[in-house]
Coordinates of N, CA, C and O in Angstrom, one line a residue:
X1 N 15.2 15.0 36.1 CA 15.4 13.4 36.6 C 14.2 12.8 36.9 O 14.4 11.5 36.9
X2 N 13.2 13.5 37.8 CA 11.9 12.5 38.1 C 11.5 12.3 36.7 O 10.3 11.3 36.6
X3 N 11.2 13.0 35.5 CA 10.6 12.7 34.2 C 10.8 11.8 33.3 O 10.4 11.1 33.2
X4 N 12.6 11.9 33.8 CA 12.9 11.0 32.9 C 12.9 9.2 33.6 O 12.1 8.2 32.8
X5 N 12.8 9.2 34.7 CA 12.2 8.4 35.5 C 10.9 7.7 35.2 O 10.8 6.5 35.2
X6 N 10.0 8.6 35.1 CA 8.5 8.5 35.4 C 8.2 8.0 33.5 O 7.9 6.9 33.1
X7 N 9.2 8.4 32.7 CA 8.8 8.1 31.5 C 9.4 6.6 31.2 O 8.9 5.6 30.1
X8 N 10.4 6.5 31.4 CA 11.6 4.6 31.7 C 10.6 3.7 32.3 O 10.3 2.9 31.9
X9 N 9.4 4.2 33.1 CA 8.8 3.2 34.0 C 7.6 2.9 33.0 O 7.1 1.5 33.0
X10 N 7.1 4.0 32.2 CA 6.1 3.5 31.7 C 6.4 2.8 30.2 O 5.5 2.5 29.3
X11 N 7.4 2.9 29.5 CA 8.4 2.5 28.5 C 8.1 3.5 27.5 O 8.1 3.3 25.9
X12 N 8.3 4.6 27.8 CA 8.1 5.9 26.8 C 10.1 6.0 26.2 O 10.8 6.4 27.8
X13 N 10.3 6.0 25.0 CA 11.9 6.2 25.3 C 12.5 7.5 25.7 O 11.3 8.7 24.9
X14 N 13.3 7.8 25.8 CA 13.4 9.4 26.3 C 15.2 9.3 26.9 O 15.9 8.0 26.1
X15 N 15.5 10.3 27.3 CA 17.0 10.1 27.3 C 17.6 9.5 28.2 O 16.9 9.1 29.2
X16 N 18.8 9.4 28.3 CA 19.4 8.3 29.3 C 20.2 9.4 30.5 O 21.3 10.0 30.0
X17 N 20.0 9.3 31.7 CA 20.9 9.7 32.8 C 22.0 9.3 32.7 O 22.3 8.4 33.1
X18 N 23.0 10.5 32.4 CA 24.4 10.0 32.7 C 24.9 10.7 34.5 O 26.1 10.0 35.0
X19 N 24.1 11.5 34.7 CA 24.9 12.2 36.2 C 23.7 13.2 36.3 O 23.0 13.7 35.2
X20 N 23.4 13.6 37.7 CA 22.5 14.4 38.4 C 23.2 15.3 39.6 O 23.9 14.6 40.0
X21 N 22.6 16.1 39.9 CA 23.2 17.0 40.9 C 22.1 17.7 41.4 O 21.7 18.5 40.7
X22 N 22.2 17.8 43.2 CA 21.5 18.7 43.2 C 22.3 19.7 44.3 O 23.3 19.3 45.2
X23 N 21.8 20.8 45.1 CA 22.5 22.2 45.7 C 21.8 22.6 46.6 O 20.8 23.4 45.4
X24 N 21.7 22.8 48.0 CA 20.4 23.4 48.7 C 19.4 22.3 49.1 O 19.0 21.7 48.3
X25 N 18.8 23.1 50.6 CA 17.9 22.3 50.9 C 16.4 22.8 50.8 O 15.3 22.5 50.4
X26 N 16.3 24.8 50.5 CA 15.3 25.1 50.5 C 14.7 25.0 48.7 O 15.5 25.6 47.8
X27 N 13.6 24.3 48.4 CA 13.0 24.2 47.3 C 12.8 25.6 46.2 O 13.1 25.5 45.2
X28 N 12.8 26.9 47.1 CA 12.8 27.9 46.3 C 14.1 28.1 45.9 O 14.4 29.0 44.8
X29 N 15.7 27.8 46.6 CA 17.0 27.9 46.1 C 17.2 27.0 45.7 O 18.9 27.5 45.4
X30 N 17.0 25.7 45.4 CA 17.8 24.8 45.0 C 18.2 25.1 43.7 O 17.5 25.8 42.9
X31 N 19.7 24.3 43.5 CA 20.3 24.2 42.3 C 20.4 23.0 41.9 O 20.7 22.1 42.6
X32 N 20.2 22.5 40.6 CA 20.3 21.4 40.7 C 20.8 21.1 38.9 O 20.8 22.1 38.1
X33 N 21.6 20.2 38.4 CA 22.0 19.5 37.1 C 21.3 18.6 36.5 O 21.4 17.5 37.0
X34 N 21.5 18.4 35.7 CA 21.1 16.9 35.1 C 22.2 16.6 33.6 O 21.9 17.7 32.5
X35 N 23.1 15.5 33.4 CA 23.6 15.2 32.1 C 23.1 13.8 31.4 O 22.7 13.0 32.6
X36 N 23.4 14.0 30.1 CA 22.4 12.7 29.7 C 23.0 12.5 28.8 O 24.3 13.2 28.3
X37 N 23.2 11.2 28.0 CA 23.6 10.3 26.9 C 23.4 11.5 25.9 O 22.0 11.6 25.8
X38 N 24.1 11.5 25.0 CA 23.6 11.4 23.5 C 23.1 10.6 22.9 O 22.8 9.4 23.0
X39 N 21.6 11.3 22.0 CA 20.7 10.5 21.3 C 21.5 10.6 20.0 O 21.3 11.4 19.5
X40 N 22.5 10.0 19.7 CA 23.3 10.0 18.3 C 22.9 9.8 17.1 O 21.7 9.0 16.9
X41 N 23.1 10.7 16.0 CA 22.4 10.4 14.7 C 21.0 10.2 14.7 O 20.4 9.4 13.9
X42 N 20.4 11.4 15.1 CA 19.1 11.4 15.2 C 18.2 12.9 14.8 O 19.3 13.5 14.4
X43 N 17.2 12.8 14.6 CA 16.6 14.4 14.5 C 15.3 14.5 14.4 O 14.5 13.2 15.1
X44 N 15.0 15.7 15.2 CA 13.4 15.8 15.6 C 12.4 15.7 14.3 O 12.8 15.8 13.0
X45 N 11.4 15.6 14.7 CA 10.1 15.6 13.6 C 10.2 16.5 13.1 O 9.9 16.4 12.0
X46 N 10.6 17.5 13.5 CA 10.3 18.6 13.1 C 11.4 19.3 12.0 O 10.9 19.6 10.8
X47 N 12.4 18.9 12.2 CA 13.3 18.8 11.1 C 13.1 17.8 9.9 O 13.7 18.1 8.5
X48 N 12.8 17.0 10.0 CA 11.9 15.7 9.2 C 11.5 16.6 8.3 O 11.2 16.3 7.2
X49 N 9.8 17.2 8.9 CA 9.1 18.0 8.5 C 9.7 19.1 7.4 O 9.6 19.3 6.0
X50 N 10.6 20.1 7.9 CA 11.2 21.2 7.5 C 11.9 21.0 6.3 O 12.2 21.7 5.2
X51 N 12.8 19.5 6.3 CA 14.0 19.5 5.4 C 12.9 18.8 4.3 O 13.5 17.9 3.5
X52 N 11.8 18.7 4.6 CA 11.0 18.0 3.4 C 11.0 16.1 3.3 O 10.7 15.4 2.0
X53 N 11.8 15.8 4.2 CA 11.9 14.3 4.5 C 10.6 13.6 4.9 O 10.4 12.3 4.5
X54 N 9.8 14.1 5.5 CA 8.4 13.7 5.9 C 7.9 13.2 4.8 O 7.1 12.2 4.9
X55 N 7.4 14.5 3.9 CA 6.8 14.1 2.4 C 7.0 12.8 1.8 O 6.6 12.3 0.9
X56 N 8.3 12.9 1.8 CA 8.8 11.6 1.1 C 8.9 10.5 1.2 O 9.4 9.7 0.7
X57 N 8.5 10.5 2.4 CA 8.3 9.0 3.0 C 7.2 8.3 2.3 O 6.0 9.0 2.2
X58 N 7.0 7.1 2.7 CA 5.9 6.0 1.6 C 4.7 6.1 3.1 O 4.9 6.8 4.0
X59 N 3.4 6.2 2.4 CA 2.4 6.6 3.3 C 2.5 5.6 4.3 O 2.0 5.9 5.7
X60 N 2.6 4.2 4.4 CA 2.7 3.4 5.6 C 3.9 3.7 6.6 O 3.9 3.7 7.8
X61 N 4.9 4.4 5.8 CA 5.9 5.2 7.1 C 5.1 6.4 7.9 O 5.5 6.4 9.2
X62 N 4.6 7.0 7.0 CA 4.0 7.9 7.8 C 2.7 7.6 8.7 O 2.9 8.1 10.1
X63 N 2.0 6.8 8.3 CA 1.3 6.3 9.3 C 1.7 5.3 10.4 O 1.4 6.2 11.5
X64 N 2.7 4.8 10.5 CA 3.8 4.6 11.4 C 4.7 5.1 12.2 O 4.2 5.3 13.6
X65 N 4.6 6.6 11.9 CA 5.0 7.7 12.6 C 3.8 8.4 13.2 O 4.0 8.6 14.6
X66 N 2.6 8.5 12.8 CA 1.5 8.9 13.5 C 1.2 8.4 14.7 O 0.7 8.5 15.4
X67 N 1.2 6.9 14.4 CA 0.9 5.8 15.6 C 1.5 6.0 16.0 O 1.4 6.4 17.6
X68 N 2.4 5.9 16.7 CA 3.5 6.1 17.3 C 3.7 7.3 18.1 O 3.8 7.3 19.5
X69 N 3.5 8.6 17.4 CA 3.4 9.8 18.4 C 2.0 9.6 19.4 O 1.9 10.0 20.2
X70 N 0.8 9.1 18.5 CA -0.2 8.6 19.2 C 0.0 8.1 20.7 O -0.6 8.5 21.3
X71 N 0.6 6.8 20.5 CA 0.9 6.1 21.5 C 1.8 6.7 22.6 O 1.4 6.7 23.6
X72 N 2.4 7.3 21.9 CA 3.4 7.8 23.2 C 2.6 9.0 24.3 O 2.4 8.7 25.4
X73 N 1.7 10.0 23.7 CA 0.7 10.8 24.0 C 0.0 10.4 25.1 O -0.4 10.5 26.1
X74 N -0.7 9.1 24.3 CA -1.4 8.6 25.3 C -0.9 7.5 26.4 O -1.4 7.8 27.6
X75 N 0.0 7.2 26.2 CA 0.7 6.5 27.5 C 1.0 7.6 28.2 O 0.9 7.5 29.8
X76 N 1.7 8.8 28.0 CA 2.1 9.6 29.0 C 0.7 10.3 29.5 O 0.8 10.2 31.0
X77 N -0.1 10.4 29.1 CA -1.7 11.1 29.8 C -2.1 10.2 30.4 O -2.7 10.4 31.6
X78 N -2.4 9.3 30.1 CA -2.7 8.2 30.7 C -2.1 7.8 32.2 O -2.8 7.3 33.5
X79 N -0.8 7.8 32.1 CA 0.1 7.6 33.8 C 0.2 9.3 34.2 O 1.3 8.9 34.8
X80 N -0.5 10.0 34.0 CA -0.5 11.3 34.9 C 1.0 11.9 34.2 O 1.6 13.3 35.2
X81 N 1.8 11.8 33.0 CA 2.5 12.7 32.9 C 2.2 13.6 31.7 O 1.5 13.3 30.7
X82 N 2.4 15.1 31.8 CA 2.2 16.0 30.7 C 3.5 16.7 30.5 O 4.6 17.1 31.4
X83 N 3.5 16.9 29.3 CA 5.2 17.7 28.6 C 5.2 19.2 29.2 O 5.8 19.5 29.5
X84 N 4.1 19.9 28.7 CA 3.7 21.2 28.7 C 4.6 22.1 27.7 O 4.8 23.6 27.3
X85 N 6.0 21.2 26.3 CA 6.3 21.8 25.2 C 6.4 20.8 24.7 O 7.1 20.6 23.9
X86 N 5.0 20.4 24.1 CA 4.8 18.9 23.6 C 4.7 19.3 21.9 O 3.3 19.4 21.4
X87 N 6.1 19.3 21.4 CA 5.9 20.0 20.3 C 6.9 18.6 19.5 O 7.6 17.9 20.0
X88 N 6.2 18.7 18.3 CA 6.9 17.6 17.5 C 8.4 17.7 17.4 O 9.3 16.9 17.1
X89 N 9.3 18.9 17.8 CA 10.5 18.9 17.6 C 11.2 18.5 19.0 O 12.4 18.4 19.4
X90 N 10.3 17.9 19.9 CA 10.7 17.3 21.2 C 10.8 15.8 21.0 O 10.7 15.1 21.9
X91 N 10.4 15.2 19.7 CA 10.7 14.3 19.4 C 11.8 13.9 18.5 O 11.7 14.5 17.0
X92 N 12.8 12.8 19.0 CA 13.6 12.5 18.0 C 13.6 11.3 17.4 O 13.4 10.7 18.4
X93 N 14.0 11.2 16.3 CA 14.0 9.6 15.5 C 15.2 9.3 14.7 O 16.0 10.5 14.3
X94 N 16.2 8.6 15.1 CA 16.8 7.9 14.6 C 17.1 7.9 13.2 O 15.9 7.3 12.8
X95 N 18.3 8.7 12.5 CA 18.0 8.6 11.1 C 17.9 7.2 10.3 O 18.2 6.6 9.3
X96 N 18.7 6.2 10.9 CA 18.6 4.6 10.5 C 17.3 4.0 10.4 O 17.3 3.3 9.6
X97 N 16.4 4.8 11.0 CA 14.7 4.3 10.9 C 14.3 4.7 9.0 O 13.7 4.3 8.8
X98 N 14.9 5.8 9.0 CA 14.3 6.4 7.6 C 15.3 5.9 6.2 O 14.7 5.5 5.5
X99 N 16.6 5.1 6.8 CA 17.1 4.2 6.0 C 16.9 3.2 5.4 O 16.7 2.5 4.4
X100 N 16.1 2.6 6.5 CA 15.7 0.9 6.5 C 14.3 1.0 5.8 O 14.2 0.2 4.8
X101 N 13.6 2.3 5.3 CA 12.3 2.3 4.4 C 11.5 1.0 4.6 O 11.2 0.5 3.7
X102 N 11.1 0.9 6.0 CA 10.5 -0.5 5.7 C 9.3 0.2 7.3 O 9.9 0.3 8.1
X103 N 7.8 -0.1 7.0 CA 7.3 0.3 7.4 C 6.6 -0.8 8.8 O 5.9 -0.1 9.7
X104 N 7.1 -1.7 8.7 CA 6.7 -2.9 9.6 C 7.9 -2.4 10.6 O 7.2 -3.0 11.9
X105 N 8.7 -1.5 10.5 CA 9.7 -1.3 11.8 C 8.9 0.0 12.7 O 9.3 0.8 12.0
X106 N 8.8 -0.2 13.9 CA 8.2 0.6 14.4 C 9.2 1.6 14.9 O 10.2 1.4 15.0
X107 N 9.0 2.8 14.5 CA 9.8 3.9 14.5 C 10.3 4.5 16.4 O 9.6 4.3 17.2
X108 N 11.5 4.2 16.3 CA 11.7 4.6 18.1 C 12.3 6.2 17.8 O 12.7 6.6 17.5
X109 N 11.1 6.8 18.5 CA 10.9 7.9 18.8 C 11.4 8.1 20.6 O 10.7 7.5 21.2
X110 N 12.0 9.0 20.9 CA 12.6 9.6 22.0 C 12.0 11.0 21.9 O 12.2 11.9 21.6
X111 N 11.4 11.1 23.5 CA 10.9 12.0 23.5 C 12.1 13.1 24.7 O 12.7 12.3 25.5
X112 N 12.4 14.2 24.5 CA 13.1 15.0 25.2 C 12.7 16.4 25.4 O 11.4 16.5 25.3
X113 N 13.4 17.2 26.2 CA 13.5 18.6 26.6 C 12.2 18.3 27.5 O 11.3 19.3 27.6
X114 N 12.6 17.6 28.9 CA 11.5 17.6 29.8 C 11.3 18.4 31.0 O 11.0 18.1 32.0
X115 N 12.5 19.5 30.9 CA 12.3 20.5 32.0 C 11.1 20.8 32.7 O 11.4 21.2 34.0
X116 N 10.4 21.4 31.9 CA 9.0 21.7 32.5 C 7.7 20.5 32.0 O 6.5 20.9 32.7
X117 N 8.4 19.0 32.5 CA 7.3 18.2 32.7 C 6.8 18.4 33.8 O 7.1 18.4 34.7
X118 N 5.2 17.7 34.4 CA 4.6 17.2 35.1 C 4.7 15.9 35.3 O 3.9 15.3 34.3
X119 N 4.6 15.1 36.6 CA 4.4 14.3 36.6 C 3.3 14.2 37.9 O 3.4 14.5 39.3
X120 N 2.0 13.3 37.9 CA 0.9 13.2 39.0 C 0.4 12.0 38.6 O 0.7 11.6 37.8
X121 N -0.8 12.0 39.6 CA -1.8 11.1 39.4 C -2.6 11.0 38.1 O -2.9 9.8 37.5
X122 N -3.1 12.3 37.7 CA -3.9 12.2 37.0 C -3.6 13.8 36.0 O -3.6 14.6 36.6
X123 N -3.7 13.5 34.6 CA -3.5 14.8 34.1 C -4.8 16.2 34.1 O -5.7 15.6 33.7
X124 N -4.8 16.9 34.6 CA -6.2 17.7 34.6 C -6.4 17.9 32.9 O -5.0 18.3 32.0
X125 N -7.3 18.4 32.6 CA -7.9 18.6 31.6 C -6.9 20.0 31.0 O -6.8 20.0 29.5
X126 N -6.8 21.0 31.0 CA -6.6 21.8 30.8 C -4.6 22.0 30.4 O -4.4 22.2 29.7
X127 N -4.2 21.2 31.1 CA -2.8 20.2 30.4 C -2.6 19.3 29.3 O -2.1 19.6 28.6
X128 N -4.0 18.6 29.1 CA -4.2 17.5 28.2 C -4.3 18.2 26.9 O -3.8 18.6 25.9
X129 N -5.3 19.3 27.0 CA -5.6 20.8 26.2 C -3.7 21.3 25.6 O -3.9 21.2 24.4
X130 N -3.3 21.8 26.2 CA -2.2 22.6 26.1 C -1.2 21.5 25.1 O -0.3 21.8 24.2
X131 N -0.9 20.0 25.4 CA 0.0 19.4 25.1 C -0.3 19.0 24.0 O 0.4 19.0 23.1
X132 N -2.0 18.8 23.5 CA -2.7 18.4 22.3 C -2.3 19.4 21.4 O -2.4 19.5 20.3
X133 N -2.8 20.7 21.4 CA -2.8 21.9 21.1 C -1.4 21.7 20.5 O -1.1 22.5 19.4
X134 N -0.4 21.7 21.3 CA 1.1 22.1 21.1 C 1.4 21.1 20.1 O 1.9 21.5 19.2
X135 N 1.1 20.1 20.1 CA 1.6 19.1 19.3 C 0.9 19.1 17.9 O 1.7 19.0 16.5
X136 N -0.5 19.6 17.9 CA -1.2 20.2 16.6 C -1.0 21.2 16.1 O -0.1 21.1 14.9
X137 N -0.2 22.3 16.6 CA 0.0 23.4 16.2 C 1.2 23.1 15.4 O 1.6 23.5 14.2
X138 N 2.2 22.8 16.3 CA 4.1 22.3 15.8 C 3.7 21.3 14.7 O 4.9 20.9 13.8
X139 N 2.4 20.3 14.2 CA 2.4 19.4 12.7 C 1.8 20.2 12.0 O 1.7 19.4 10.8
X140 N 1.6 21.5 11.9 CA 0.7 22.2 11.0 C 1.4 22.0 9.5 O 0.8 22.0 8.1
X141 N 2.7 22.1 9.4 CA 3.7 22.2 8.2 C 3.9 20.7 7.5 O 4.6 20.8 6.7
X142 N 3.3 20.0 8.5 CA 3.7 18.3 7.9 C 2.9 17.6 6.7 O 2.9 17.0 5.9
X143 N 1.5 19.1 6.7 CA 0.9 18.1 5.3 C 0.2 17.2 5.8 O -0.3 16.5 5.2
X144 N -0.2 17.0 7.0 CA -1.3 16.4 7.7 C -2.8 16.2 6.9 O -3.2 17.4 6.8
X145 N -3.2 15.1 6.4 CA -4.8 15.1 6.2 C -5.8 15.1 7.1 O -5.4 14.6 8.2
X146 N -7.1 14.9 6.8 CA -7.9 15.0 7.9 C -7.8 13.7 7.9 O -8.3 13.0 9.3
X147 N -7.6 12.6 7.5 CA -7.5 11.0 7.5 C -6.3 10.7 8.4 O -6.2 9.9 9.7
X148 N -5.0 11.5 8.3 CA -4.3 11.6 9.4 C -4.5 11.6 10.7 O -4.3 11.2 12.1
X149 N -5.3 13.3 10.5 CA -5.6 13.4 12.3 C -6.4 12.5 12.6 O -6.4 12.3 14.3
X150 N -7.3 12.1 11.8 CA -8.4 11.3 12.8 C -7.8 9.4 12.6 O -8.0 9.2 14.1
X151 N -6.9 9.4 12.1 CA -5.9 8.0 12.7 C -5.1 8.4 14.1 O -5.1 7.3 14.9
X152 N -4.6 9.8 13.8 CA -3.6 10.0 15.2 C -5.2 9.7 16.8 O -4.7 9.4 17.4
X153 N -6.5 10.4 16.1 CA -7.3 10.5 17.4 C -7.7 8.9 17.8 O -7.5 8.8 18.6
X154 N -7.8 7.7 16.8 CA -8.2 6.8 17.1 C -7.0 6.4 17.6 O -7.8 5.4 18.1
X155 N -5.7 6.4 17.7 CA -4.8 5.8 18.0 C -4.7 6.2 19.6 O -4.7 5.5 20.4
X156 N -4.9 7.3 19.8 CA -4.7 8.5 21.1 C -6.1 7.7 21.9 O -5.3 7.2 23.2
X157 N -7.1 7.7 21.3 CA -8.3 7.0 22.3 C -8.7 6.1 22.2 O -9.3 5.5 23.0
X158 N -7.6 4.9 21.5 CA -8.1 3.5 21.7 C -9.0 3.1 21.0 O -9.7 2.2 21.8
X159 N -9.7 3.7 20.0 CA -11.2 3.5 19.6 C -11.5 3.2 17.8 O -10.5 4.2 17.4
X160 N -12.2 2.6 17.5 CA -12.5 2.4 16.2 C -12.3 3.7 15.6 O -13.3 4.9 16.0
X161 N -12.3 3.9 14.2 CA -12.5 5.6 13.4 C -14.0 5.3 13.4 O -14.3 6.7 13.5
X162 N -14.9 4.6 13.2 CA -16.3 4.4 13.1 C -16.7 5.2 14.7 O -17.9 6.3 14.2
X163 N -16.2 4.8 15.5 CA -16.8 5.2 16.8 C -16.4 7.1 17.2 O -16.7 7.5 18.0
X164 N -15.4 6.9 16.6 CA -14.7 8.2 16.8 C -15.2 9.2 16.1 O -15.5 10.5 16.4
X165 N -16.0 8.6 14.7 CA -16.5 10.1 14.0 C -17.7 9.8 14.5 O -18.7 11.0 14.2
X166 N -18.8 9.0 14.9 CA -20.2 8.8 15.1 C -20.2 9.7 16.5 O -21.4 10.3 16.6
X167 N -19.2 9.2 17.1 CA -19.3 10.1 18.8 C -18.2 10.7 19.5 O -17.2 10.3 20.4
X168 N -17.8 12.0 18.6 CA -16.6 12.6 18.9 C -17.0 13.2 20.2 O -18.1 13.3 20.7
X169 N -15.7 13.1 20.9 CA -15.4 13.7 22.5 C -15.6 15.2 22.2 O -15.2 15.9 21.5
X170 N -16.4 16.2 23.4 CA -16.0 17.2 23.3 C -14.5 17.7 23.3 O -14.4 18.8 22.6
X171 N -13.6 16.8 23.8 CA -12.2 16.9 23.8 C -11.6 17.8 22.3 O -10.7 18.7 22.4
X172 N -11.9 17.1 21.5 CA -11.6 17.1 20.2 C -12.2 18.1 19.4 O -11.8 18.8 18.4
X173 N -13.4 18.8 19.6 CA -14.1 20.1 19.5 C -12.8 21.4 19.7 O -13.1 21.7 18.3

């Protein structure tokens, strides 16, 4: 519940809460549930890759997806939110975006599976590394090029490519 509200506050698309509840006052024994609305007619980025649909996209559409994922990651991390299961399977893309086949339309990506998400003032380096390693590992089958990965880093860091290449941060090593 808290993670959904935190993502909504910073403008990251996620699930919509339909209902929730808790039982018990002791945090060690408390039970809770959440019901969300369906994100209909969508597929995860992992499904997109495994079904070969990612490779079939135009280069501009691929760049648009990479940019959107990097913007989501940057926005979350800059606002003290880390996912802890940050894999491409936890990004849902409406299938309608694939049909329009226009790179000028920003892909509407929804971040899901937030039960392990942490929300705090600042994300510790260890959790940034875990999120980014998970995202990198889960994208290995996508056929991303070195340029694709550099593009992601540039968007994530909000720095031009020449600065990223000339002065790489130790984080990306």
